[in-house]
């Protein structure tokens, strides 16, 4: 190529690159809210309460009732979706129940979350109008109780899920770490261990995405994740969570949690069947143990106090439910899940992204990695189970689109990632 044409080609490339970068920055400024937006930005219009039509009200249900006791299934549910806690699996359960019963979901508008890390606001709900009521809300958000309370009927059940803070931190570090700039200083092969040796050296509470790497549960629930552990507000916040939520599940005891959820909501066994979704491929770096586990727990001390409190309350609920009864119901759930696994899943287990044959079954992957596992649906499934199998295996983004969520920002971001092979 002649030198003149080569320079013209390079100039065109630079101009196009500059225009494309400007477009991405403009899109980012529109699609991403200000970091740590505060509840003070709520408008007066947002305070109009939810007003369900008489036909939308559900029959009164005994607390922790069951179908055997004659209760009615509860259809108004707030699931505060925390990060890296098996929450995508729970979201799939809620999607299926809502779809089966024709319920009204409160979806985000444009993205697959409510513009996290901003606090939730009613105006972020797709097609929201003052006074509008929804049956189920279950996408990622930074919790704002009054705003959430205003989009669901008064009898809505509030549910969330917690996880051992050291394990959650480990999972969050591997999934989100590359998006947190202060981790770019870490140079060893085991960046997590290097960070935990001296976290204060690297951690910047004002840094971009810093909340992913300290007390993420506290942050998701709407509290200050850098609060002084000695502050009386820590205990006040924990007790506030206890007052607001009817049930706090534990990821480590997922089946027992689902039995308690089924009891609270008066659902059937089929309603809580599940396959593990959005699971990460085993890391080549060993799991946290010993001293590193203790360091991770100490680094996330607010989450550790939250978890200890609700671990204790969880087992009190199990005792009230009955240990023997719990064992029977967990066994029944596991048998039913195993039966569905044999019916639905080709090969019987999750596979790497590269081995997933149907693009509709590809889960969303972290930036720069293909670490999230997915499934292949069997090609020969009886008509009785075909619909349920597909719904149980559908990843969250695809299911949201199937349910009518407007995810234009998420889809555009996916297109850019695929184009650039990120």
XYZ file of C-alpha atoms in Angstrom:
422
model
C 0.000 0.000 0.000
C 1.402 3.476 -0.916
C 2.443 5.587 2.116
C -0.269 8.211 1.447
C -3.079 5.648 1.446
C -1.623 3.940 4.515
C -1.747 7.217 6.444
C -5.284 7.898 5.224
C -6.352 4.449 6.407
C -4.731 4.992 9.806
C -6.376 8.412 10.138
C -9.784 6.956 9.349
C -9.215 4.232 11.936
C -8.264 6.789 14.592
C -11.330 8.936 13.826
C -13.656 5.920 13.942
C -12.021 4.734 17.167
C -12.445 8.176 18.755
C -16.094 8.338 17.688
C -16.774 4.833 18.986
C -15.073 5.608 22.316
C -17.088 8.830 22.640
C -20.268 6.887 21.960
C -19.421 4.347 24.670
C -18.681 7.112 27.175
C -21.962 8.826 26.323
C -23.847 5.556 26.685
C -22.091 4.818 29.957
C -22.958 8.237 31.394
C -26.601 7.637 30.474
C -26.877 4.021 31.571
C -24.876 4.062 34.803
C -26.145 6.090 37.762
C -23.956 8.189 40.048
C -22.045 5.981 42.468
C -23.573 5.734 45.951
C -26.670 7.739 45.011
C -28.492 8.472 48.242
C -32.135 8.030 49.211
C -32.349 11.812 49.506
C -32.845 12.018 45.729
C -36.324 10.423 45.946
C -39.018 12.686 44.481
C -42.410 13.454 45.993
C -44.147 11.625 43.142
C -42.319 8.455 44.173
C -44.075 8.443 47.549
C -47.521 7.605 46.111
C -48.400 4.223 47.717
C -49.175 1.061 45.778
C -52.947 0.683 45.393
C -53.878 -2.892 44.421
C -57.231 -3.460 42.778
C -59.601 -5.625 44.859
C -59.117 -8.495 42.412
C -55.344 -8.345 42.975
C -55.525 -8.848 46.733
C -54.619 -12.329 47.892
C -56.409 -14.187 50.678
C -54.997 -13.814 54.152
C -52.400 -16.458 54.937
C -51.360 -17.783 58.293
C -47.761 -16.911 59.082
C -45.575 -19.871 58.138
C -48.717 -21.684 57.060
C -48.803 -24.780 54.885
C -51.204 -26.220 52.348
C -52.087 -28.938 54.827
C -53.276 -26.230 57.224
C -55.561 -24.808 54.533
C -53.573 -21.686 53.647
C -53.564 -20.014 50.228
C -50.403 -19.650 48.130
C -48.852 -16.232 48.547
C -48.270 -14.392 45.286
C -46.865 -11.045 46.414
C -43.141 -11.412 47.031
C -40.106 -9.167 47.407
C -36.852 -11.041 46.931
C -33.911 -8.825 47.861
C -31.402 -10.381 45.446
C -27.955 -10.285 47.035
C -24.770 -10.943 45.048
C -22.977 -14.313 44.852
C -25.427 -16.128 47.160
C -27.201 -18.575 44.772
C -29.678 -15.754 44.234
C -29.943 -16.443 40.489
C -31.270 -19.908 41.291
C -33.906 -18.381 43.576
C -34.766 -15.814 40.920
C -35.453 -18.634 38.460
C -37.868 -20.171 40.979
C -39.722 -16.857 41.242
C -39.751 -16.342 37.463
C -41.343 -19.759 36.999
C -43.947 -19.237 39.696
C -44.884 -15.793 38.381
C -45.078 -17.005 34.800
C -47.161 -20.037 35.773
C -49.720 -17.883 37.598
C -49.688 -14.858 35.277
C -48.300 -12.505 37.923
C -46.999 -8.989 37.371
C -43.254 -8.492 37.741
C -41.536 -5.233 38.631
C -38.679 -5.279 36.122
C -35.870 -2.746 35.697
C -36.111 -0.521 32.630
C -33.208 -0.959 30.235
C -30.913 -3.144 32.328
C -31.108 -6.418 34.206
C -30.687 -4.623 37.555
C -32.242 -1.537 39.114
C -29.255 0.638 38.177
C -27.113 -0.822 40.923
C -25.241 0.527 42.908
C -27.799 3.331 43.175
C -30.535 2.905 45.744
C -33.738 1.411 44.393
C -36.371 3.949 43.343
C -39.850 3.242 41.984
C -39.153 5.349 38.918
C -36.609 2.707 37.838
C -39.358 0.109 37.369
C -40.351 -0.596 33.776
C -43.714 1.035 32.920
C -44.083 2.414 36.456
C -46.883 4.877 37.147
C -47.617 6.406 40.576
C -49.832 4.006 42.501
C -48.931 0.982 40.341
C -48.754 -2.399 42.104
C -46.645 -5.441 41.253
C -46.683 -9.004 42.546
C -42.999 -9.921 42.382
C -39.755 -7.955 42.436
C -36.529 -9.956 42.303
C -33.751 -8.226 40.309
C -30.510 -6.926 41.780
C -30.830 -3.575 43.543
C -29.412 -1.602 46.419
C -32.264 -1.960 48.865
C -34.415 0.986 49.860
C -37.236 -0.344 52.012
C -39.742 2.500 51.667
C -39.378 2.634 47.894
C -39.716 -1.143 47.489
C -42.606 -1.225 49.940
C -44.429 1.230 47.693
C -44.581 -1.008 44.598
C -45.995 -4.167 46.213
C -49.249 -4.816 48.125
C -49.208 -4.542 51.935
C -49.243 -8.323 52.397
C -46.067 -8.952 50.363
C -43.556 -11.405 51.823
C -40.009 -10.009 52.078
C -37.237 -12.568 51.578
C -33.469 -12.431 51.093
C -30.477 -14.785 51.192
C -27.088 -14.571 52.919
C -23.844 -16.505 52.585
C -20.790 -17.131 54.727
C -18.982 -13.767 54.276
C -15.527 -15.272 53.646
C -16.912 -17.538 50.908
C -18.951 -14.699 49.443
C -15.889 -12.445 49.434
C -13.869 -15.147 47.658
C -16.559 -15.573 44.998
C -17.017 -11.819 44.569
C -13.256 -11.283 44.278
C -12.971 -13.843 41.480
C -16.092 -12.608 39.661
C -15.796 -8.824 40.071
C -12.130 -8.336 40.983
C -11.012 -7.322 37.505
C -13.625 -4.525 37.562
C -12.159 -2.998 40.742
C -9.164 -0.846 39.719
C -7.295 -1.029 43.019
C -6.861 -4.805 42.456
C -4.795 -4.067 39.349
C -1.871 -3.373 41.684
C -1.833 -7.048 42.715
C 0.916 -8.926 40.896
C 1.028 -12.475 42.256
C -0.696 -15.505 40.742
C -2.937 -15.710 43.826
C -4.231 -12.144 43.915
C -6.822 -12.964 46.561
C -4.218 -14.198 49.032
C -1.999 -11.202 48.266
C -4.884 -8.815 48.928
C -5.812 -10.478 52.229
C -2.261 -10.221 53.543
C -2.688 -6.432 53.786
C -6.120 -5.311 52.499
C -5.802 -1.762 53.871
C -2.801 -1.239 51.609
C -4.928 -1.736 48.482
C -8.505 -0.957 49.469
C -9.889 2.471 48.655
C -13.428 2.955 50.025
C -14.046 5.667 47.410
C -12.605 3.562 44.603
C -14.672 2.486 41.618
C -16.668 -0.699 42.416
C -14.963 -0.954 45.827
C -18.182 -2.157 47.476
C -17.808 -5.536 45.746
C -14.816 -6.326 47.937
C -15.961 -5.415 51.429
C -19.178 -6.205 53.328
C -21.129 -6.657 50.117
C -24.207 -7.989 51.936
C -24.389 -4.865 54.098
C -24.047 -2.716 50.989
C -26.727 -4.613 49.029
C -29.138 -4.234 51.936
C -28.725 -0.463 51.762
C -26.255 0.189 54.566
C -22.771 1.694 54.776
C -20.342 -1.161 54.118
C -17.465 0.850 55.636
C -19.280 1.561 58.901
C -17.128 1.422 62.045
C -17.702 -2.082 63.495
C -17.933 -0.507 66.960
C -20.818 1.746 65.972
C -24.205 0.958 67.581
C -25.708 1.410 64.119
C -24.357 -2.004 63.092
C -26.650 -3.809 65.516
C -29.491 -1.404 64.721
C -29.212 -2.244 61.024
C -29.173 -5.991 61.710
C -32.310 -5.749 63.846
C -33.921 -3.610 61.154
C -33.318 -6.378 58.612
C -34.931 -8.829 61.037
C -38.031 -6.628 61.361
C -38.408 -6.059 57.628
C -37.812 -9.562 56.266
C -40.144 -12.471 56.866
C -37.437 -14.991 56.013
C -33.661 -14.799 55.585
C -32.310 -17.825 53.738
C -28.789 -19.245 53.938
C -26.918 -20.302 50.803
C -25.038 -23.051 52.670
C -28.358 -24.673 53.646
C -30.146 -24.034 50.395
C -32.503 -27.017 50.471
C -33.532 -26.361 54.068
C -34.047 -22.710 53.104
C -36.348 -23.687 50.238
C -38.405 -25.891 52.551
C -38.887 -22.910 54.892
C -39.709 -20.697 51.894
C -42.270 -23.225 50.627
C -43.835 -23.249 54.091
C -43.916 -19.448 54.368
C -45.454 -18.984 50.915
C -47.725 -22.051 51.075
C -46.343 -23.370 47.774
C -46.123 -26.880 46.336
C -42.947 -28.949 46.008
C -42.868 -28.433 42.234
C -42.713 -24.657 42.790
C -39.302 -24.862 44.499
C -37.556 -27.415 42.281
C -34.275 -26.060 40.927
C -31.024 -26.566 39.090
C -28.001 -24.617 40.269
C -27.648 -21.593 37.969
C -24.804 -19.109 37.454
C -22.332 -21.432 39.192
C -18.635 -20.694 38.743
C -16.179 -23.262 37.425
C -13.791 -24.391 40.144
C -10.895 -21.987 40.410
C -7.335 -23.326 39.894
C -6.486 -21.369 43.061
C -7.327 -23.351 46.250
C -10.350 -22.293 48.279
C -9.777 -20.095 51.299
C -8.785 -22.046 54.380
C -7.144 -21.535 57.736
C -5.581 -18.131 58.189
C -6.861 -16.702 54.876
C -10.412 -17.696 55.764
C -10.053 -15.908 59.116
C -8.608 -12.832 57.394
C -11.471 -12.747 54.892
C -14.003 -13.011 57.719
C -12.305 -10.215 59.680
C -12.134 -8.013 56.572
C -15.908 -8.460 56.157
C -16.724 -8.117 59.833
C -20.079 -6.323 59.303
C -21.283 -9.121 57.054
C -19.928 -11.645 59.558
C -22.074 -10.156 62.332
C -25.093 -10.091 60.041
C -24.529 -13.705 59.049
C -24.048 -14.935 62.638
C -27.295 -13.276 63.682
C -29.355 -14.841 60.902
C -27.600 -18.181 61.094
C -28.889 -18.402 64.674
C -32.407 -17.276 63.738
C -32.452 -19.705 60.791
C -31.897 -22.698 63.036
C -34.521 -21.472 65.471
C -36.960 -21.552 62.542
C -35.799 -25.084 61.684
C -36.403 -26.157 65.285
C -39.886 -24.633 65.204
C -40.564 -26.391 61.893
C -39.340 -29.719 63.330
C -36.000 -31.401 62.641
C -37.501 -34.725 61.551
C -40.067 -33.028 59.353
C -37.316 -30.895 57.822
C -35.234 -33.992 57.053
C -38.209 -35.628 55.317
C -38.993 -32.558 53.224
C -35.358 -31.980 52.234
C -35.110 -35.617 51.152
C -38.296 -35.243 49.077
C -36.942 -32.073 47.431
C -33.644 -33.745 46.570
C -35.395 -36.787 45.098
C -37.573 -34.535 42.957
C -34.555 -32.476 41.817
C -32.662 -35.654 40.921
C -35.635 -36.908 38.915
C -35.751 -33.629 36.968
C -31.992 -33.772 36.398
C -32.360 -37.176 34.728
C -35.295 -35.938 32.645
C -33.916 -32.535 31.579
C -30.134 -32.324 31.462
C -28.089 -33.788 28.649
C -25.127 -35.503 30.282
C -26.656 -34.966 33.706
C -24.450 -32.068 34.796
C -23.361 -28.489 34.149
C -20.744 -27.869 31.449
C -18.283 -25.145 30.449
C -19.577 -22.329 28.267
C -17.740 -23.708 25.224
C -19.681 -26.983 25.500
C -23.137 -25.361 25.562
C -24.791 -26.150 22.227
C -27.780 -23.787 22.312
C -26.938 -20.060 22.471
C -30.245 -19.494 24.299
C -28.744 -21.459 27.199
C -25.517 -19.438 27.431
C -25.234 -17.693 30.827
C -23.851 -14.171 31.203
C -20.106 -14.317 31.768
C -17.804 -12.055 33.824
C -15.664 -9.646 31.816
C -12.681 -11.356 30.233
C -13.541 -14.888 31.379
C -15.792 -17.841 30.582
C -16.003 -19.193 34.112
C -19.783 -19.559 34.530
C -21.196 -23.014 33.816
C -24.410 -23.783 31.967
C -26.454 -26.720 30.706
C -27.488 -28.575 27.588
C -31.165 -29.441 27.389
C -31.933 -33.021 26.389
C -33.263 -33.263 22.871
C -35.876 -35.905 23.690
C -38.064 -34.750 26.576
C -41.691 -35.762 26.962
C -44.329 -33.073 26.442
C -45.238 -33.307 30.127
C -41.839 -31.963 31.190
C -40.520 -30.061 28.165
C -41.746 -26.619 29.247
C -40.655 -27.030 32.872
C -37.213 -28.327 31.886
C -36.551 -25.384 29.584
C -37.698 -22.862 32.166
C -35.587 -24.431 34.918
C -32.471 -24.272 32.733
C -32.940 -20.867 31.087
C -30.317 -18.309 32.223
C -31.538 -15.130 33.872
C -31.009 -12.646 31.025
C -32.827 -14.836 28.504
C -35.658 -15.504 30.968
C -36.080 -11.777 31.606
C -36.427 -11.210 27.865
C -38.939 -14.072 27.620
C -40.991 -12.404 30.354
C -41.027 -9.071 28.517
C -38.317 -7.089 30.289
C -36.793 -4.229 28.290
C -33.030 -4.823 28.462
C -31.764 -2.545 25.700
C -28.691 -1.418 27.647
C -27.785 -4.988 28.606
C -28.270 -6.208 25.016
C -26.169 -3.368 23.609
C -23.431 -4.064 26.128
C -23.527 -7.758 25.155
C -23.220 -6.822 21.475
C -20.174 -4.648 22.222
C -18.584 -7.380 24.354
C -19.158 -10.011 21.668
C -17.806 -7.684 18.972
C -14.660 -6.923 20.973
C -14.485 -10.512 22.295
C -14.330 -9.377 25.922
